[in-house]
């Protein structure tokens, strides 16, 4: 499996398994099956309501935690700084892990500056290996680059043959990101 080096040196698998819209009662089995066929990167979110099931499958796999790359996301209702810290703690407990590999701000709404400051704090404390965002426009991403200590490691974008995000990918490549 090919890895991608993030801007802070963390290695992230290029291909992962997302659990968006997998029903809660099917998530643990589905993730266990994915582990069995070789997936080690899993992408969940607080708003998917299946973090606990992802964590259960990872812990019950018998594979060392360090071999997995776990991504979860902070939902927009928790973008005030104290709310973000509490929400992260809840996600960490639901996942049953000691750290998160990649923690993302789920959307560019509300007080994402306060949420980003909370993420920077958790990153510096070693509870998160890398921090990033999802679906941020080039302008909002540039704003984060210029006005914060830690540059986002990822801008997770929906991309497929009918929605190729060419402008976003061009911008990210100019900023030194792999796309």
PDB file of N, CA and C in Angstrom, residues 124-177:
ATOM      1  N   UNK A 124      -0.447  19.522  19.888  1.00  0.00           N
ATOM      2  CA  UNK A 124       0.763  19.792  20.674  1.00  0.00           C
ATOM      3  C   UNK A 124       0.862  18.884  21.896  1.00  0.00           C
ATOM      4  N   UNK A 125      -0.295  18.459  22.419  1.00  0.00           N
ATOM      5  CA  UNK A 125      -0.317  17.550  23.572  1.00  0.00           C
ATOM      6  C   UNK A 125      -0.068  16.101  23.163  1.00  0.00           C
ATOM      7  N   UNK A 126       0.005  15.823  21.866  1.00  0.00           N
ATOM      8  CA  UNK A 126       0.273  14.475  21.386  1.00  0.00           C
ATOM      9  C   UNK A 126      -0.938  13.572  21.295  1.00  0.00           C
ATOM     10  N   UNK A 127      -2.143  14.127  21.428  1.00  0.00           N
ATOM     11  CA  UNK A 127      -3.353  13.320  21.339  1.00  0.00           C
ATOM     12  C   UNK A 127      -3.815  13.136  19.894  1.00  0.00           C
ATOM     13  N   UNK A 128      -3.271  13.964  19.008  1.00  0.00           N
ATOM     14  CA  UNK A 128      -3.563  13.898  17.579  1.00  0.00           C
ATOM     15  C   UNK A 128      -2.225  13.940  16.846  1.00  0.00           C
ATOM     16  N   UNK A 129      -2.033  13.059  15.876  1.00  0.00           N
ATOM     17  CA  UNK A 129      -0.785  13.043  15.114  1.00  0.00           C
ATOM     18  C   UNK A 129      -0.770  14.069  13.991  1.00  0.00           C
ATOM     19  N   UNK A 130      -1.954  14.405  13.442  1.00  0.00           N
ATOM     20  CA  UNK A 130      -2.061  15.414  12.378  1.00  0.00           C
ATOM     21  C   UNK A 130      -3.465  16.004  12.415  1.00  0.00           C
ATOM     22  N   UNK A 131      -3.557  17.289  12.036  1.00  0.00           N
ATOM     23  CA  UNK A 131      -4.862  17.955  12.000  1.00  0.00           C
ATOM     24  C   UNK A 131      -5.113  18.525  10.616  1.00  0.00           C
ATOM     25  N   UNK A 132      -6.381  18.578  10.257  1.00  0.00           N
ATOM     26  CA  UNK A 132      -6.737  19.084   8.941  1.00  0.00           C
ATOM     27  C   UNK A 132      -8.194  19.488   8.878  1.00  0.00           C
ATOM     28  N   UNK A 133      -8.677  19.611   7.662  1.00  0.00           N
ATOM     29  CA  UNK A 133     -10.032  20.098   7.423  1.00  0.00           C
ATOM     30  C   UNK A 133     -10.682  19.270   6.310  1.00  0.00           C
ATOM     31  N   UNK A 134     -11.981  19.437   6.146  1.00  0.00           N
ATOM     32  CA  UNK A 134     -12.677  18.850   5.008  1.00  0.00           C
ATOM     33  C   UNK A 134     -13.484  19.943   4.316  1.00  0.00           C
ATOM     34  N   UNK A 135     -13.498  19.884   3.018  1.00  0.00           N
ATOM     35  CA  UNK A 135     -14.360  20.736   2.198  1.00  0.00           C
ATOM     36  C   UNK A 135     -14.125  22.231   2.370  1.00  0.00           C
ATOM     37  N   UNK A 136     -12.911  22.635   2.703  1.00  0.00           N
ATOM     38  CA  UNK A 136     -12.601  24.061   2.831  1.00  0.00           C
ATOM     39  C   UNK A 136     -12.278  24.631   1.452  1.00  0.00           C
ATOM     40  N   UNK A 137     -12.814  25.803   1.156  1.00  0.00           N
ATOM     41  CA  UNK A 137     -12.483  26.481  -0.090  1.00  0.00           C
ATOM     42  C   UNK A 137     -11.021  26.913  -0.042  1.00  0.00           C
ATOM     43  N   UNK A 138     -10.466  27.222  -1.189  1.00  0.00           N
ATOM     44  CA  UNK A 138      -9.080  27.682  -1.250  1.00  0.00           C
ATOM     45  C   UNK A 138      -8.872  28.924  -0.390  1.00  0.00           C
ATOM     46  N   UNK A 139      -9.841  29.846  -0.404  1.00  0.00           N
ATOM     47  CA  UNK A 139      -9.713  31.092   0.357  1.00  0.00           C
ATOM     48  C   UNK A 139      -9.713  30.839   1.859  1.00  0.00           C
ATOM     49  N   UNK A 140     -10.604  29.989   2.320  1.00  0.00           N
ATOM     50  CA  UNK A 140     -10.648  29.696   3.770  1.00  0.00           C
ATOM     51  C   UNK A 140      -9.418  28.908   4.204  1.00  0.00           C
ATOM     52  N   UNK A 141      -8.949  28.032   3.357  1.00  0.00           N
ATOM     53  CA  UNK A 141      -7.747  27.266   3.674  1.00  0.00           C
ATOM     54  C   UNK A 141      -6.534  28.194   3.737  1.00  0.00           C
ATOM     55  N   UNK A 142      -6.410  29.106   2.778  1.00  0.00           N
ATOM     56  CA  UNK A 142      -5.315  30.071   2.787  1.00  0.00           C
ATOM     57  C   UNK A 142      -5.360  30.922   4.050  1.00  0.00           C
ATOM     58  N   UNK A 143      -6.547  31.295   4.468  1.00  0.00           N
ATOM     59  CA  UNK A 143      -6.719  32.059   5.691  1.00  0.00           C
ATOM     60  C   UNK A 143      -6.188  31.285   6.905  1.00  0.00           C
ATOM     61  N   UNK A 144      -6.486  29.999   6.961  1.00  0.00           N
ATOM     62  CA  UNK A 144      -5.938  29.173   8.056  1.00  0.00           C
ATOM     63  C   UNK A 144      -4.419  29.110   7.974  1.00  0.00           C
ATOM     64  N   UNK A 145      -3.868  28.980   6.765  1.00  0.00           N
ATOM     65  CA  UNK A 145      -2.413  28.939   6.593  1.00  0.00           C
ATOM     66  C   UNK A 145      -1.763  30.182   7.192  1.00  0.00           C
ATOM     67  N   UNK A 146      -2.361  31.322   6.935  1.00  0.00           N
ATOM     68  CA  UNK A 146      -1.745  32.605   7.289  1.00  0.00           C
ATOM     69  C   UNK A 146      -1.919  33.002   8.752  1.00  0.00           C
ATOM     70  N   UNK A 147      -2.944  32.508   9.419  1.00  0.00           N
ATOM     71  CA  UNK A 147      -3.287  33.045  10.738  1.00  0.00           C
ATOM     72  C   UNK A 147      -3.253  32.022  11.867  1.00  0.00           C
ATOM     73  N   UNK A 148      -2.547  30.926  11.683  1.00  0.00           N
ATOM     74  CA  UNK A 148      -2.457  29.915  12.730  1.00  0.00           C
ATOM     75  C   UNK A 148      -1.055  29.340  12.783  1.00  0.00           C
ATOM     76  N   UNK A 149      -0.739  28.716  13.905  1.00  0.00           N
ATOM     77  CA  UNK A 149       0.593  28.130  14.080  1.00  0.00           C
ATOM     78  C   UNK A 149       0.795  26.869  13.262  1.00  0.00           C
ATOM     79  N   UNK A 150      -0.216  25.987  13.264  1.00  0.00           N
ATOM     80  CA  UNK A 150      -0.093  24.691  12.609  1.00  0.00           C
ATOM     81  C   UNK A 150      -0.866  24.741  11.296  1.00  0.00           C
ATOM     82  N   UNK A 151      -0.175  24.434  10.233  1.00  0.00           N
ATOM     83  CA  UNK A 151      -0.795  24.402   8.902  1.00  0.00           C
ATOM     84  C   UNK A 151      -1.572  23.085   8.764  1.00  0.00           C
ATOM     85  N   UNK A 152      -2.811  23.132   8.248  1.00  0.00           N
ATOM     86  CA  UNK A 152      -3.562  21.888   8.053  1.00  0.00           C
ATOM     87  C   UNK A 152      -2.760  20.876   7.237  1.00  0.00           C
ATOM     88  N   UNK A 153      -2.786  19.634   7.686  1.00  0.00           N
ATOM     89  CA  UNK A 153      -2.069  18.574   6.987  1.00  0.00           C
ATOM     90  C   UNK A 153      -2.872  18.024   5.815  1.00  0.00           C
ATOM     91  N   UNK A 154      -4.187  18.210   5.865  1.00  0.00           N
ATOM     92  CA  UNK A 154      -5.088  17.623   4.875  1.00  0.00           C
ATOM     93  C   UNK A 154      -6.261  18.565   4.643  1.00  0.00           C
ATOM     94  N   UNK A 155      -6.721  18.657   3.410  1.00  0.00           N
ATOM     95  CA  UNK A 155      -8.038  19.205   3.089  1.00  0.00           C
ATOM     96  C   UNK A 155      -8.760  18.071   2.362  1.00  0.00           C
ATOM     97  N   UNK A 156      -9.552  17.306   3.108  1.00  0.00           N
ATOM     98  CA  UNK A 156     -10.243  16.155   2.543  1.00  0.00           C
ATOM     99  C   UNK A 156     -11.395  16.655   1.668  1.00  0.00           C
ATOM    100  N   UNK A 157     -11.324  16.328   0.398  1.00  0.00           N
ATOM    101  CA  UNK A 157     -12.305  16.812  -0.570  1.00  0.00           C
ATOM    102  C   UNK A 157     -13.039  15.657  -1.234  1.00  0.00           C
ATOM    103  N   UNK A 158     -14.332  15.846  -1.421  1.00  0.00           N
ATOM    104  CA  UNK A 158     -15.085  14.905  -2.247  1.00  0.00           C
ATOM    105  C   UNK A 158     -14.559  15.037  -3.676  1.00  0.00           C
ATOM    106  N   UNK A 159     -14.122  13.927  -4.239  1.00  0.00           N
ATOM    107  CA  UNK A 159     -13.591  13.935  -5.596  1.00  0.00           C
ATOM    108  C   UNK A 159     -13.994  12.639  -6.280  1.00  0.00           C
ATOM    109  N   UNK A 160     -14.533  12.755  -7.467  1.00  0.00           N
ATOM    110  CA  UNK A 160     -14.904  11.594  -8.271  1.00  0.00           C
ATOM    111  C   UNK A 160     -15.008  12.045  -9.727  1.00  0.00           C
ATOM    112  N   UNK A 161     -15.228  11.132 -10.671  1.00  0.00           N
ATOM    113  CA  UNK A 161     -15.226  11.521 -12.086  1.00  0.00           C
ATOM    114  C   UNK A 161     -16.173  12.669 -12.442  1.00  0.00           C
ATOM    115  N   UNK A 162     -17.262  12.823 -11.708  1.00  0.00           N
ATOM    116  CA  UNK A 162     -18.223  13.875 -12.021  1.00  0.00           C
ATOM    117  C   UNK A 162     -18.000  15.150 -11.212  1.00  0.00           C
ATOM    118  N   UNK A 163     -17.009  15.135 -10.336  1.00  0.00           N
ATOM    119  CA  UNK A 163     -16.720  16.296  -9.475  1.00  0.00           C
ATOM    120  C   UNK A 163     -15.233  16.243  -9.153  1.00  0.00           C
ATOM    121  N   UNK A 164     -14.415  16.778 -10.046  1.00  0.00           N
ATOM    122  CA  UNK A 164     -12.976  16.558  -9.962  1.00  0.00           C
ATOM    123  C   UNK A 164     -12.201  17.598  -9.165  1.00  0.00           C
ATOM    124  N   UNK A 165     -12.827  18.686  -8.758  1.00  0.00           N
ATOM    125  CA  UNK A 165     -12.183  19.676  -7.886  1.00  0.00           C
ATOM    126  C   UNK A 165     -10.855  20.180  -8.458  1.00  0.00           C
ATOM    127  N   UNK A 166     -10.824  20.493  -9.738  1.00  0.00           N
ATOM    128  CA  UNK A 166      -9.575  20.885 -10.390  1.00  0.00           C
ATOM    129  C   UNK A 166      -8.953  22.132  -9.776  1.00  0.00           C
ATOM    130  N   UNK A 167      -9.744  23.148  -9.492  1.00  0.00           N
ATOM    131  CA  UNK A 167      -9.193  24.386  -8.905  1.00  0.00           C
ATOM    132  C   UNK A 167      -8.615  24.112  -7.519  1.00  0.00           C
ATOM    133  N   UNK A 168      -9.318  23.323  -6.725  1.00  0.00           N
ATOM    134  CA  UNK A 168      -8.824  22.995  -5.382  1.00  0.00           C
ATOM    135  C   UNK A 168      -7.539  22.186  -5.463  1.00  0.00           C
ATOM    136  N   UNK A 169      -7.496  21.225  -6.368  1.00  0.00           N
ATOM    137  CA  UNK A 169      -6.285  20.405  -6.498  1.00  0.00           C
ATOM    138  C   UNK A 169      -5.104  21.223  -7.002  1.00  0.00           C
ATOM    139  N   UNK A 170      -5.334  22.140  -7.921  1.00  0.00           N
ATOM    140  CA  UNK A 170      -4.266  23.017  -8.406  1.00  0.00           C
ATOM    141  C   UNK A 170      -3.727  23.869  -7.256  1.00  0.00           C
ATOM    142  N   UNK A 171      -4.629  24.456  -6.477  1.00  0.00           N
ATOM    143  CA  UNK A 171      -4.222  25.264  -5.326  1.00  0.00           C
ATOM    144  C   UNK A 171      -3.408  24.428  -4.337  1.00  0.00           C
ATOM    145  N   UNK A 172      -3.893  23.245  -3.999  1.00  0.00           N
ATOM    146  CA  UNK A 172      -3.194  22.394  -3.038  1.00  0.00           C
ATOM    147  C   UNK A 172      -1.816  21.985  -3.559  1.00  0.00           C
ATOM    148  N   UNK A 173      -1.703  21.672  -4.824  1.00  0.00           N
ATOM    149  CA  UNK A 173      -0.406  21.321  -5.395  1.00  0.00           C
ATOM    150  C   UNK A 173       0.564  22.496  -5.315  1.00  0.00           C
ATOM    151  N   UNK A 174       0.087  23.723  -5.582  1.00  0.00           N
ATOM    152  CA  UNK A 174       0.935  24.916  -5.467  1.00  0.00           C
ATOM    153  C   UNK A 174       1.393  25.126  -4.038  1.00  0.00           C
ATOM    154  N   UNK A 175       0.588  24.688  -3.083  1.00  0.00           N
ATOM    155  CA  UNK A 175       0.943  24.829  -1.665  1.00  0.00           C
ATOM    156  C   UNK A 175       1.792  23.651  -1.172  1.00  0.00           C
ATOM    157  N   UNK A 176       2.104  22.717  -2.054  1.00  0.00           N
ATOM    158  CA  UNK A 176       2.980  21.603  -1.689  1.00  0.00           C
ATOM    159  C   UNK A 176       2.289  20.365  -1.188  1.00  0.00           C
ATOM    160  N   UNK A 177       0.987  20.269  -1.380  1.00  0.00           N
ATOM    161  CA  UNK A 177       0.240  19.086  -0.935  1.00  0.00           C
ATOM    162  C   UNK A 177       0.190  18.052  -2.040  1.00  0.00           C
TER     163      UNK A 177
END
